[in-house]
Amino acid sequence: MATTIETALKRFASATMLMKIVVINIAVFLVLNIISIVMIFAGEESGRFIVEQWVAMPGNFGRLARHAWTPLSYMFCQIEPLHLIFNILWLYWFGIVFQLLSTPKRMIGLYLLGGLGGAALYLLAVNTIPYFAGHGGLLIGSSASVIAIVTATAIMAPDYRMNLLFLGAVSLKWIAVVTIGIDLLSVTGSNAAHLGGAAVGAIFALGLKRGHDITAPLNSLIDAIVNLFRRRPKVRPARFRASGAPSAPRPKAPSAASAADQAELDKILDKIKKSGYSSLTADERARLFDVSRRIK
């Protein structure tokens, strides 16, 4: 059992950022539903609602102050299976393209900022607009975070085509436009959060084109927190040679293979920035996927 858990943790640690986010969402969904089922069998018929209240973000500021963790927890939680399936598929399809155009840190940074932006717009809507006040309650689900990645990807690679059932190949820009349009036409309290995520995704992509990364401050904060809990390696005393000079380890030079891979990746990414993903040949696309897997 311990070996199985250790193996699973190692696979999780070596997975891409996209797959880590997917796994976390699925794992949280399973845990929440297991707890709900246990509570129901224990005689608490409203077990699911009680669980949801602890992880979903309320629209009431007083209650939010007592559940201060929910602006972060809500974006990783789904209770309904269809809600989970839709968000995971949307995240995976667009995340595959996003990770070719950007970095893992930017992906998790945008996911978090998209969720926080959605939470902020949701709170603003349900507390300032009378119509939304009647549609607010609890905000739950990764939709705002996912739509942030969808919007950013569509702006960075607008002409990249995705094959959709019954529709065939459709450009990402049109998929994003239709998705945001549906949210606008069916806007409610929770849909306001979707629009907040879309706005964050657009700001990220447009800022990145100007050389500004809005995820950088958040990622720096995450790095600082992680470093607080990271085990520091023990400092070994320096070994002295006969001459009395300490022996210093020789830095390893990058291998020719890794340098060539990086040069090839940079060349392909430059072409994508100038002419879009659709300008790549079939051979260049295959090399892009192959090289991206080798370079961490």
JSON list of N, CA and C in Angstrom, two decimals, residues 48-81:
[
{"chain": "A", "resi": 48, "resn": "ARG", "atom": "N", "xyz": [-24.67, 16.59, 1.49]},
{"chain": "A", "resi": 48, "resn": "ARG", "atom": "CA", "xyz": [-24.04, 17.22, 0.32]},
{"chain": "A", "resi": 48, "resn": "ARG", "atom": "C", "xyz": [-24.05, 18.73, 0.45]},
{"chain": "A", "resi": 49, "resn": "PHE", "atom": "N", "xyz": [-25.18, 19.28, 0.90]},
{"chain": "A", "resi": 49, "resn": "PHE", "atom": "CA", "xyz": [-25.28, 20.73, 1.04]},
{"chain": "A", "resi": 49, "resn": "PHE", "atom": "C", "xyz": [-24.32, 21.24, 2.11]},
{"chain": "A", "resi": 50, "resn": "ILE", "atom": "N", "xyz": [-24.18, 20.49, 3.19]},
{"chain": "A", "resi": 50, "resn": "ILE", "atom": "CA", "xyz": [-23.26, 20.90, 4.27]},
{"chain": "A", "resi": 50, "resn": "ILE", "atom": "C", "xyz": [-21.82, 20.93, 3.75]},
{"chain": "A", "resi": 51, "resn": "VAL", "atom": "N", "xyz": [-21.44, 19.90, 2.99]},
{"chain": "A", "resi": 51, "resn": "VAL", "atom": "CA", "xyz": [-20.09, 19.85, 2.42]},
{"chain": "A", "resi": 51, "resn": "VAL", "atom": "C", "xyz": [-19.87, 21.02, 1.47]},
{"chain": "A", "resi": 52, "resn": "GLU", "atom": "N", "xyz": [-20.87, 21.27, 0.64]},
{"chain": "A", "resi": 52, "resn": "GLU", "atom": "CA", "xyz": [-20.76, 22.36, -0.33]},
{"chain": "A", "resi": 52, "resn": "GLU", "atom": "C", "xyz": [-20.59, 23.71, 0.36]},
{"chain": "A", "resi": 53, "resn": "GLN", "atom": "N", "xyz": [-21.27, 23.90, 1.49]},
{"chain": "A", "resi": 53, "resn": "GLN", "atom": "CA", "xyz": [-21.16, 25.17, 2.20]},
{"chain": "A", "resi": 53, "resn": "GLN", "atom": "C", "xyz": [-19.75, 25.44, 2.70]},
{"chain": "A", "resi": 54, "resn": "TRP", "atom": "N", "xyz": [-18.99, 24.38, 2.95]},
{"chain": "A", "resi": 54, "resn": "TRP", "atom": "CA", "xyz": [-17.64, 24.56, 3.49]},
{"chain": "A", "resi": 54, "resn": "TRP", "atom": "C", "xyz": [-16.60, 24.85, 2.42]},
{"chain": "A", "resi": 55, "resn": "VAL", "atom": "N", "xyz": [-16.88, 24.51, 1.17]},
{"chain": "A", "resi": 55, "resn": "VAL", "atom": "CA", "xyz": [-15.87, 24.72, 0.12]},
{"chain": "A", "resi": 55, "resn": "VAL", "atom": "C", "xyz": [-16.29, 25.77, -0.91]},
{"chain": "A", "resi": 56, "resn": "ALA", "atom": "N", "xyz": [-17.60, 26.04, -1.02]},
{"chain": "A", "resi": 56, "resn": "ALA", "atom": "CA", "xyz": [-18.09, 27.02, -1.99]},
{"chain": "A", "resi": 56, "resn": "ALA", "atom": "C", "xyz": [-17.96, 28.43, -1.42]},
{"chain": "A", "resi": 57, "resn": "MET", "atom": "N", "xyz": [-17.80, 29.41, -2.30]},
{"chain": "A", "resi": 57, "resn": "MET", "atom": "CA", "xyz": [-17.65, 30.79, -1.85]},
{"chain": "A", "resi": 57, "resn": "MET", "atom": "C", "xyz": [-19.01, 31.47, -1.76]},
{"chain": "A", "resi": 58, "resn": "PRO", "atom": "N", "xyz": [-19.36, 32.01, -0.60]},
{"chain": "A", "resi": 58, "resn": "PRO", "atom": "CA", "xyz": [-20.65, 32.70, -0.45]},
{"chain": "A", "resi": 58, "resn": "PRO", "atom": "C", "xyz": [-20.60, 34.10, -1.03]},
{"chain": "A", "resi": 59, "resn": "GLY", "atom": "N", "xyz": [-21.76, 34.60, -1.42]},
{"chain": "A", "resi": 59, "resn": "GLY", "atom": "CA", "xyz": [-21.83, 35.96, -1.95]},
{"chain": "A", "resi": 59, "resn": "GLY", "atom": "C", "xyz": [-22.03, 36.99, -0.86]},
{"chain": "A", "resi": 60, "resn": "ASN", "atom": "N", "xyz": [-22.26, 36.54, 0.37]},
{"chain": "A", "resi": 60, "resn": "ASN", "atom": "CA", "xyz": [-22.46, 37.42, 1.50]},
{"chain": "A", "resi": 60, "resn": "ASN", "atom": "C", "xyz": [-21.12, 37.71, 2.17]},
{"chain": "A", "resi": 61, "resn": "PHE", "atom": "N", "xyz": [-20.79, 39.01, 2.35]},
{"chain": "A", "resi": 61, "resn": "PHE", "atom": "CA", "xyz": [-19.49, 39.38, 2.89]},
{"chain": "A", "resi": 61, "resn": "PHE", "atom": "C", "xyz": [-19.30, 38.90, 4.33]},
{"chain": "A", "resi": 62, "resn": "GLY", "atom": "N", "xyz": [-20.38, 38.93, 5.12]},
{"chain": "A", "resi": 62, "resn": "GLY", "atom": "CA", "xyz": [-20.26, 38.49, 6.50]},
{"chain": "A", "resi": 62, "resn": "GLY", "atom": "C", "xyz": [-19.91, 37.02, 6.59]},
{"chain": "A", "resi": 63, "resn": "ARG", "atom": "N", "xyz": [-20.57, 36.22, 5.77]},
{"chain": "A", "resi": 63, "resn": "ARG", "atom": "CA", "xyz": [-20.29, 34.79, 5.78]},
{"chain": "A", "resi": 63, "resn": "ARG", "atom": "C", "xyz": [-18.93, 34.50, 5.15]},
{"chain": "A", "resi": 64, "resn": "LEU", "atom": "N", "xyz": [-18.56, 35.30, 4.16]},
{"chain": "A", "resi": 64, "resn": "LEU", "atom": "CA", "xyz": [-17.25, 35.13, 3.51]},
{"chain": "A", "resi": 64, "resn": "LEU", "atom": "C", "xyz": [-16.13, 35.37, 4.51]},
{"chain": "A", "resi": 65, "resn": "ALA", "atom": "N", "xyz": [-16.32, 36.31, 5.43]},
{"chain": "A", "resi": 65, "resn": "ALA", "atom": "CA", "xyz": [-15.29, 36.58, 6.44]},
{"chain": "A", "resi": 65, "resn": "ALA", "atom": "C", "xyz": [-15.08, 35.38, 7.35]},
{"chain": "A", "resi": 66, "resn": "ARG", "atom": "N", "xyz": [-16.15, 34.57, 7.54]},
{"chain": "A", "resi": 66, "resn": "ARG", "atom": "CA", "xyz": [-16.02, 33.37, 8.37]},
{"chain": "A", "resi": 66, "resn": "ARG", "atom": "C", "xyz": [-15.52, 32.16, 7.59]},
{"chain": "A", "resi": 67, "resn": "HIS", "atom": "N", "xyz": [-15.55, 32.27, 6.26]},
{"chain": "A", "resi": 67, "resn": "HIS", "atom": "CA", "xyz": [-15.05, 31.20, 5.39]},
{"chain": "A", "resi": 67, "resn": "HIS", "atom": "C", "xyz": [-14.03, 31.80, 4.43]},
{"chain": "A", "resi": 68, "resn": "ALA", "atom": "N", "xyz": [-12.97, 32.35, 4.99]},
{"chain": "A", "resi": 68, "resn": "ALA", "atom": "CA", "xyz": [-12.01, 33.13, 4.20]},
{"chain": "A", "resi": 68, "resn": "ALA", "atom": "C", "xyz": [-11.23, 32.30, 3.20]},
{"chain": "A", "resi": 69, "resn": "TRP", "atom": "N", "xyz": [-11.23, 30.98, 3.34]},
{"chain": "A", "resi": 69, "resn": "TRP", "atom": "CA", "xyz": [-10.49, 30.12, 2.43]},
{"chain": "A", "resi": 69, "resn": "TRP", "atom": "C", "xyz": [-11.25, 29.83, 1.13]},
{"chain": "A", "resi": 70, "resn": "THR", "atom": "N", "xyz": [-12.54, 30.14, 1.10]},
{"chain": "A", "resi": 70, "resn": "THR", "atom": "CA", "xyz": [-13.38, 29.72, -0.04]},
{"chain": "A", "resi": 70, "resn": "THR", "atom": "C", "xyz": [-13.06, 30.40, -1.37]},
{"chain": "A", "resi": 71, "resn": "PRO", "atom": "N", "xyz": [-12.53, 31.65, -1.42]},
{"chain": "A", "resi": 71, "resn": "PRO", "atom": "CA", "xyz": [-12.16, 32.20, -2.74]},
{"chain": "A", "resi": 71, "resn": "PRO", "atom": "C", "xyz": [-11.10, 31.36, -3.45]},
{"chain": "A", "resi": 72, "resn": "LEU", "atom": "N", "xyz": [-10.35, 30.56, -2.68]},
{"chain": "A", "resi": 72, "resn": "LEU", "atom": "CA", "xyz": [-9.36, 29.66, -3.26]},
{"chain": "A", "resi": 72, "resn": "LEU", "atom": "C", "xyz": [-9.92, 28.25, -3.43]},
{"chain": "A", "resi": 73, "resn": "SER", "atom": "N", "xyz": [-10.64, 27.77, -2.44]},
{"chain": "A", "resi": 73, "resn": "SER", "atom": "CA", "xyz": [-11.12, 26.37, -2.48]},
{"chain": "A", "resi": 73, "resn": "SER", "atom": "C", "xyz": [-12.20, 26.16, -3.55]},
{"chain": "A", "resi": 74, "resn": "TYR", "atom": "N", "xyz": [-13.04, 27.17, -3.79]},
{"chain": "A", "resi": 74, "resn": "TYR", "atom": "CA", "xyz": [-14.18, 26.97, -4.70]},
{"chain": "A", "resi": 74, "resn": "TYR", "atom": "C", "xyz": [-13.73, 26.60, -6.11]},
{"chain": "A", "resi": 75, "resn": "MET", "atom": "N", "xyz": [-12.57, 27.10, -6.54]},
{"chain": "A", "resi": 75, "resn": "MET", "atom": "CA", "xyz": [-12.14, 26.91, -7.93]},
{"chain": "A", "resi": 75, "resn": "MET", "atom": "C", "xyz": [-11.57, 25.52, -8.20]},
{"chain": "A", "resi": 76, "resn": "PHE", "atom": "N", "xyz": [-11.45, 24.70, -7.17]},
{"chain": "A", "resi": 76, "resn": "PHE", "atom": "CA", "xyz": [-11.00, 23.32, -7.36]},
{"chain": "A", "resi": 76, "resn": "PHE", "atom": "C", "xyz": [-12.10, 22.30, -7.04]},
{"chain": "A", "resi": 77, "resn": "CYS", "atom": "N", "xyz": [-13.31, 22.80, -6.77]},
{"chain": "A", "resi": 77, "resn": "CYS", "atom": "CA", "xyz": [-14.37, 21.92, -6.27]},
{"chain": "A", "resi": 77, "resn": "CYS", "atom": "C", "xyz": [-15.55, 21.84, -7.24]},
{"chain": "A", "resi": 78, "resn": "GLN", "atom": "N", "xyz": [-15.96, 20.63, -7.51]},
{"chain": "A", "resi": 78, "resn": "GLN", "atom": "CA", "xyz": [-17.20, 20.35, -8.23]},
{"chain": "A", "resi": 78, "resn": "GLN", "atom": "C", "xyz": [-17.94, 19.27, -7.47]},
{"chain": "A", "resi": 79, "resn": "ILE", "atom": "N", "xyz": [-19.24, 19.40, -7.37]},
{"chain": "A", "resi": 79, "resn": "ILE", "atom": "CA", "xyz": [-20.06, 18.40, -6.69]},
{"chain": "A", "resi": 79, "resn": "ILE", "atom": "C", "xyz": [-20.80, 17.52, -7.70]},
{"chain": "A", "resi": 80, "resn": "GLU", "atom": "N", "xyz": [-21.30, 18.15, -8.78]},
{"chain": "A", "resi": 80, "resn": "GLU", "atom": "CA", "xyz": [-22.06, 17.42, -9.79]},
{"chain": "A", "resi": 80, "resn": "GLU", "atom": "C", "xyz": [-21.11, 16.81, -10.82]},
{"chain": "A", "resi": 81, "resn": "PRO", "atom": "N", "xyz": [-21.32, 15.55, -11.22]},
{"chain": "A", "resi": 81, "resn": "PRO", "atom": "CA", "xyz": [-20.44, 14.89, -12.20]},
{"chain": "A", "resi": 81, "resn": "PRO", "atom": "C", "xyz": [-20.35, 15.61, -13.53]}
]
